[in-house]
Coordinates of C-alpha atoms in Angstrom, one line a residue:
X4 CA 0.0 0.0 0.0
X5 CA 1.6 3.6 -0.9
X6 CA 2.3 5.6 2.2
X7 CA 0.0 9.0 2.2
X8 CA 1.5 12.0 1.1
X9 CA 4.5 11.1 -1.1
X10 CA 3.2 11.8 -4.6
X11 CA 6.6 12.7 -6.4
X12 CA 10.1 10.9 -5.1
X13 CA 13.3 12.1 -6.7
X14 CA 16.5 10.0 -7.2
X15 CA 20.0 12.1 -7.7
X16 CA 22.5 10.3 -9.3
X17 CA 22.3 6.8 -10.8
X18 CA 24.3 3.7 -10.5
X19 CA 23.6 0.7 -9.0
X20 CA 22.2 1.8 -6.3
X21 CA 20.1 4.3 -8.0
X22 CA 18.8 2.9 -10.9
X23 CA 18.2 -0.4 -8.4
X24 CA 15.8 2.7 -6.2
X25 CA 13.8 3.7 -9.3
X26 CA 13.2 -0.2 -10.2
X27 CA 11.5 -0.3 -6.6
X28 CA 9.9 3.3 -6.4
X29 CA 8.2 2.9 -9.5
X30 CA 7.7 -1.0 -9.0
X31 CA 5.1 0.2 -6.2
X32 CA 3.9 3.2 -8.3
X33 CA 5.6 6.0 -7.4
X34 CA 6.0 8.8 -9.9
X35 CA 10.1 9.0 -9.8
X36 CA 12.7 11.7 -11.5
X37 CA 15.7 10.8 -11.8
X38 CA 18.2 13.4 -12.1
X39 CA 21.3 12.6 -14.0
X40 CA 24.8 14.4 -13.6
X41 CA 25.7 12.9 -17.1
X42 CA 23.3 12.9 -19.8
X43 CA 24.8 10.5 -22.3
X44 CA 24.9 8.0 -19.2
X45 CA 20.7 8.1 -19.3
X46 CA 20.0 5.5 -22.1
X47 CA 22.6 3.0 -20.5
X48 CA 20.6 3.8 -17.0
X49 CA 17.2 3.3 -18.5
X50 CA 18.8 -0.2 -20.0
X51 CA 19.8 -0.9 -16.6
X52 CA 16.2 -0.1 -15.4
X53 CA 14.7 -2.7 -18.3
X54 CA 16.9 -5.4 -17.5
X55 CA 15.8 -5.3 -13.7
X56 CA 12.2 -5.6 -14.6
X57 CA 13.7 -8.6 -17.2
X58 CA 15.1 -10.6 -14.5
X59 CA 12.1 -10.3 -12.2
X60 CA 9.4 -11.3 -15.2
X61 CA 11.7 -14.2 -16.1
X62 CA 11.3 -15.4 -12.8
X63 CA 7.6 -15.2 -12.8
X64 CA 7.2 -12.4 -10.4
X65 CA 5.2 -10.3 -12.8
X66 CA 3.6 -10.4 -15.7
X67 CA 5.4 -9.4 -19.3
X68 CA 3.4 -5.9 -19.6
X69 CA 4.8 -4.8 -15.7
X70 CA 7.6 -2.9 -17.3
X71 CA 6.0 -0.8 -19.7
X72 CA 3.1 -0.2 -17.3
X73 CA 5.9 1.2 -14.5
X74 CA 7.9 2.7 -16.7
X75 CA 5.1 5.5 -17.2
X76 CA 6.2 6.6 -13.6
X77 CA 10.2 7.2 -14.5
X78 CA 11.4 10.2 -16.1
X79 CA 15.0 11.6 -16.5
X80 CA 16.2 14.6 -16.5
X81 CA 19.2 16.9 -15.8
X82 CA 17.0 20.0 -14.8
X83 CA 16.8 20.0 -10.6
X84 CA 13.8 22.2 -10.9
X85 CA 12.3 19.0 -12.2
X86 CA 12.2 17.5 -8.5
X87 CA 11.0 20.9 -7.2
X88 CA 7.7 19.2 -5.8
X89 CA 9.2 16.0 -4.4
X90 CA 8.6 14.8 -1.1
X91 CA 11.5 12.5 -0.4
X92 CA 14.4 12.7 -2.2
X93 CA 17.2 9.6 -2.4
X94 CA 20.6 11.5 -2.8
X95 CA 23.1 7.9 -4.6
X96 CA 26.2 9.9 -5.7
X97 CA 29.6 8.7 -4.6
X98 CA 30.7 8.6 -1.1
X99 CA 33.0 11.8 -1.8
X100 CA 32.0 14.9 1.0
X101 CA 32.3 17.5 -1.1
X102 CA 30.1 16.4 -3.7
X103 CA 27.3 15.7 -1.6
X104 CA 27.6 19.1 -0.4
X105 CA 27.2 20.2 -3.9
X106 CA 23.8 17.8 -4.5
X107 CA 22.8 18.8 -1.1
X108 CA 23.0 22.7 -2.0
X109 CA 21.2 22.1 -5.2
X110 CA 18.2 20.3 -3.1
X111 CA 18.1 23.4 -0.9
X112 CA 18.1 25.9 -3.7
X113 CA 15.3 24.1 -6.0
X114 CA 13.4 22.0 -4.0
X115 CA 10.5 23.7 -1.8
X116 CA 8.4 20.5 -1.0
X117 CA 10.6 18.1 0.5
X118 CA 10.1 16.3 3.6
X119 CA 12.7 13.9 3.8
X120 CA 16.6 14.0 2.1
X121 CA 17.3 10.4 2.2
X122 CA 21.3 9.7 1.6
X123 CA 22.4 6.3 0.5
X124 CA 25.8 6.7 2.2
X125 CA 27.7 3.8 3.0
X126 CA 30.2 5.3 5.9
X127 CA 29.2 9.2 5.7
X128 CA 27.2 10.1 9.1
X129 CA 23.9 12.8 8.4
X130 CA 25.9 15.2 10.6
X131 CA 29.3 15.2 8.4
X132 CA 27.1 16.0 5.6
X133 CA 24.9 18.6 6.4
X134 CA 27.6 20.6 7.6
X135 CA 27.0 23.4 4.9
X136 CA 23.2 23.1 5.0
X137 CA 21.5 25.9 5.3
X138 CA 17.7 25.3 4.8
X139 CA 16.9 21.2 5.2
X140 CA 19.7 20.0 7.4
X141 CA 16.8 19.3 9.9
X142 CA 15.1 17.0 6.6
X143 CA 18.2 14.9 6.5
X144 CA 18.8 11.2 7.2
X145 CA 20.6 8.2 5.5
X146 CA 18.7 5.0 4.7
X147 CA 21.4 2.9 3.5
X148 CA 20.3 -0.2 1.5
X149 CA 22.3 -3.2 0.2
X150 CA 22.8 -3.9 -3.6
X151 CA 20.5 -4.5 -5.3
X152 CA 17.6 -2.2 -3.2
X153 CA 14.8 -3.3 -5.1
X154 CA 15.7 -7.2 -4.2
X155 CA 17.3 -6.7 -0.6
X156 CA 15.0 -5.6 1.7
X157 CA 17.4 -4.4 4.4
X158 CA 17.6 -0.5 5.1
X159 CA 19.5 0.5 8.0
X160 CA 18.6 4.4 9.0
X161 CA 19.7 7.2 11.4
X162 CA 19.6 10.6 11.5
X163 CA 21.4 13.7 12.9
X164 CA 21.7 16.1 15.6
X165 CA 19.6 18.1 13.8
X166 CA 17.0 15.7 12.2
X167 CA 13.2 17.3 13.5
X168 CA 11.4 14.5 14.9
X169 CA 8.9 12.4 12.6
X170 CA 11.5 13.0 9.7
X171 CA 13.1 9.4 10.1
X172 CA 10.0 7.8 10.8
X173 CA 8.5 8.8 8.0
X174 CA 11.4 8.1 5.7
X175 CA 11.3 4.5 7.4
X176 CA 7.1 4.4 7.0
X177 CA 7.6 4.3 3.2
X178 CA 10.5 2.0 2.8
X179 CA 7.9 -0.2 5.1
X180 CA 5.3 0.8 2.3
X181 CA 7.8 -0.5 -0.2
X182 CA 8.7 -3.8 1.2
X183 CA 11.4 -2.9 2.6
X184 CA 12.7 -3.8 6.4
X185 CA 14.1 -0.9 8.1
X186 CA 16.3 -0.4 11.3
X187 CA 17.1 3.0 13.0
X188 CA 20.3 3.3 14.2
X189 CA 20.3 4.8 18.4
X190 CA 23.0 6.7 16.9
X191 CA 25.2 7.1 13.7
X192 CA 28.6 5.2 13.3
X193 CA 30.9 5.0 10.2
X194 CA 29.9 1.7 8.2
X195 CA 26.6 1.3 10.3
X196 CA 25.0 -2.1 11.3
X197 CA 25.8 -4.3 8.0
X198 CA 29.2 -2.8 6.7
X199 CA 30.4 -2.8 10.4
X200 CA 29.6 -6.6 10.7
X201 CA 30.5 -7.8 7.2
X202 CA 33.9 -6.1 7.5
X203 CA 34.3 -7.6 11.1
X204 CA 33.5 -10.9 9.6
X205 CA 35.8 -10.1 6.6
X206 CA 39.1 -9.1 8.5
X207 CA 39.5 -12.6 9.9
X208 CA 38.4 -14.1 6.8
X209 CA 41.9 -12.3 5.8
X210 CA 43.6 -13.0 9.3
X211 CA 42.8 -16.9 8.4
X212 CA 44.5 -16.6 4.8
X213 CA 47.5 -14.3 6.0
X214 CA 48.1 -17.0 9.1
X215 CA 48.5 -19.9 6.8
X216 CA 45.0 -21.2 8.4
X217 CA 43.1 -22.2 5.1
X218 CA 42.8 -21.0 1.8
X219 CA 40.2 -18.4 0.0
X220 CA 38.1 -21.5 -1.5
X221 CA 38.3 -23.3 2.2
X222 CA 37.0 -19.7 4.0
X223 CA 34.0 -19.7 1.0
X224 CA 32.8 -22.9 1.6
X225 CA 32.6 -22.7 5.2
X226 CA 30.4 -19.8 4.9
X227 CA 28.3 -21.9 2.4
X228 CA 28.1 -24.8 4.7
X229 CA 28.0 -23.9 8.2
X230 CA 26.7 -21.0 9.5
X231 CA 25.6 -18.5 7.2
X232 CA 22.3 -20.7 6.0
X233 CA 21.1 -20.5 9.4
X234 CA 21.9 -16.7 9.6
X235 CA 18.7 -16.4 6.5
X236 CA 15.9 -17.2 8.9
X237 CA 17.3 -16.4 12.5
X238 CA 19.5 -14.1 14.1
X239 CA 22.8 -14.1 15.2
X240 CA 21.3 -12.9 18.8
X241 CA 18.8 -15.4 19.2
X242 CA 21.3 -18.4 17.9
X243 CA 23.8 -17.7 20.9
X244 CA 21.5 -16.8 23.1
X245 CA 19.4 -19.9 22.7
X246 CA 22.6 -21.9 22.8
X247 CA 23.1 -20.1 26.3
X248 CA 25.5 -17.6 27.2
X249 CA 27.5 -19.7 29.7
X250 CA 28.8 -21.8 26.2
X251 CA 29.0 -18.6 24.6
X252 CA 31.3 -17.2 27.5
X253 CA 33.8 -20.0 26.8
X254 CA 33.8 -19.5 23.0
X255 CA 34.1 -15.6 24.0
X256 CA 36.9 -16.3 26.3
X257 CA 39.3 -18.5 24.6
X258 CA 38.5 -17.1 20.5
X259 CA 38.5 -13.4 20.8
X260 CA 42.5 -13.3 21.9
X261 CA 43.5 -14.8 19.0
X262 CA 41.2 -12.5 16.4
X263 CA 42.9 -10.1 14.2
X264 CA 42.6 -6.7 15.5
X265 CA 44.0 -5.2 12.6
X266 CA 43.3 -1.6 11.8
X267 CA 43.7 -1.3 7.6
X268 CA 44.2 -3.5 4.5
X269 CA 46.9 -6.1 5.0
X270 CA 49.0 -7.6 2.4
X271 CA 46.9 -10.3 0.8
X272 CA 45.0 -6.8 -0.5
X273 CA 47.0 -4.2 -1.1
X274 CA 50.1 -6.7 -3.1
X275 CA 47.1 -8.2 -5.0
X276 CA 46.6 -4.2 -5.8
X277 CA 50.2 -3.9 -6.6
X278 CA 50.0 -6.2 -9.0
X279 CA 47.2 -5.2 -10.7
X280 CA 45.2 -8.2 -9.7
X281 CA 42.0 -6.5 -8.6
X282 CA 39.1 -8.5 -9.2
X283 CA 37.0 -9.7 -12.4
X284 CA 37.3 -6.2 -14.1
X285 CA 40.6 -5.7 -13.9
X286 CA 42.6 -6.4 -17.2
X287 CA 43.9 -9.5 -15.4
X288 CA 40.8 -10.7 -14.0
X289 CA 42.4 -12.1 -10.8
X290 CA 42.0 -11.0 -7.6
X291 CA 41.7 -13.9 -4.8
X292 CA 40.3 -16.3 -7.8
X293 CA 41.2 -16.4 -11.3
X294 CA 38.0 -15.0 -12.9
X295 CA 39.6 -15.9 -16.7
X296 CA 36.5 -18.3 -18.4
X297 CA 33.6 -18.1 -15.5
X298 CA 30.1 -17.5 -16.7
X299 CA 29.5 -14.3 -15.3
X300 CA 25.8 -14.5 -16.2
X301 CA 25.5 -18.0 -14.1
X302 CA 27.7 -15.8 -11.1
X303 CA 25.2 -13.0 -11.1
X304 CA 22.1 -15.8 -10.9
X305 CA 24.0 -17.5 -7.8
X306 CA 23.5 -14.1 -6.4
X307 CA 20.0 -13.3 -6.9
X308 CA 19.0 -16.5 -6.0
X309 CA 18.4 -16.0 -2.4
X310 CA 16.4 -12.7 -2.5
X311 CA 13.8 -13.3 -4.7
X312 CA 11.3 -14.3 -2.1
X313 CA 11.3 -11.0 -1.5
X314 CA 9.9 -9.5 -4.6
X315 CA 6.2 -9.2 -3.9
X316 CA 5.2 -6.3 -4.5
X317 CA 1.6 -4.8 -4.9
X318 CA 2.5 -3.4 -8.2
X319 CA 0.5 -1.0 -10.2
X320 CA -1.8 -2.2 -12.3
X321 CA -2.0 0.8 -15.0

């Protein structure tokens, strides 16, 4: 069901994490502008858009005429003063401070409606950004979602020193509207809930592989086969603490000493760097694996595959 009063949502800057927005805005039949800092980008965006609706008609989550039917409520544009009326706003560009004070200036000067500025950063707290604010620094929260937002129903919010009351709430009401599954934060922190755990679980993952412990493939396929299944339908919280915290105690005790607690990249990622062996786009196309011959189409489907169940949407129907 839409959420009252949100009649216009505007999306700044696209990407992956903005085009993904517009798939779901629209997808729940939201009349969305999306403003685009380079024009020639837009029909590579709306091909982006077009393929998301693809994938989720393939599956048999919507009929064939979905796309065409939601696409009536996208439009792109390079013109602010299209967004003037907007309600919420989702500010996606890069997690570079000085440019979101530039987009963040531009919201102030040409939109007069807005209720909610809703930031998509990754590590960059509400009060580091509205630093320069001058008129909406009290409309200003980040609801950071997970790639790809239209699919992953996690947000995690917060807002400011300065964020009125009711402005995160009802940034948070319509993500609920949209399917999504919220959390507000008691407080901001760099990397929030999911970054802050993932990278957690991700510097021993690299402590294991520097120590001599196991290789890449051996770390992987524990996480495949152990305990990250269970982690899909419940919690980390309610697994220890049903296993009871005297266990847990002992497991505390005698495996947190031996944890890395290191505090930036270590070898195994910066020589990798060195050597030009970044990952699947790199000219190489080595980073940890040799990504030379895999079906990247077939990768991509192994990770979709767990969050479709969350595509049900109550589209629109005209």
């Amino acid at each position: 069901m839409k959420l009252d009063g949100v009649k216009h949502i505007g999306i700044i800057g696209l990407g992956m994490i903005g085009d993904s927005l517009a798939v779901l805005t629209t997808g729940h039949g939201y009349k969305t502008t999306c403003v685009c800092r380079r024009p020639e980008m837009i029909p590579e965006y709306k091909k982006t858009y077009d393929n998301y609706f693809r994938q989720m008609i393939d599956q048999g989550l919507m009929p064939e005429k979905q796309l065409s039917i939601c696409e009536k409520y996208l439009s792109y544009t390079t013109d602010y003063g299209a967004i003037a009326d907007c309600e919420v706003i989702f500010e996606c560009v890069n997690e570079n401070l000085e440019l979101k004070f530039d987009i963040l200036a531009k919201i102030e000067e040409n939109c007069h409606n807005v209720r909610a500025i809703c930031s998509v950063s990754s590590t960059i707290v509400p009060d580091a950004m509205g630093q320069k604010m001058t008129k909406y620094k009290d409309r200003l929260v980040v609801t950071h979602p997970f790639n790809p937002a239209h699919m992953v129903p996690f947000f995690e919010c917060c807002g400011g020193a300065e964020t009125a009351p009711g402005v995160l709430e009802f940034a948070m009401g319509l993500l609920e509207a949209m399917g999504r599954k919220p959390v507000a934060l008691k407080k901001p922190a760099p990397g929030f809930i999911g970054n802050r755990l993932q990278f957690a679980l991700w510097r021993e993952a690299l402590n294991l592989v520097e120590e001599g412990i196991c290789d890449p493939r051996d770390v992987d396929t524990c996480l495949n086969y152990s305990f990250c299944p269970r982690y899909t339908s419940i919690g980390i919280y309610e697994h220890f603490d049903n296993g009871g915290l005297e266990l847990n105690r002992a497991g505390c005790n005698g495996i947190f000493p031996s944890l890395s607690n290191i505090d930036s990249a270590p070898p195994t990622v910066t020589d990798r760097i060195a050597s030009g062996e970044t990952g699947p786009r790199s000219e190489s196309k080595k980073g940890f694996y040799d990504w030379n011959g895999v079906d990247m189409k077939a990768y991509q489907e192994r990770v979709n595959a767990p969050y479709w169940r969350f595509v049900n949407w109550d589209l629109p129907r005209e």
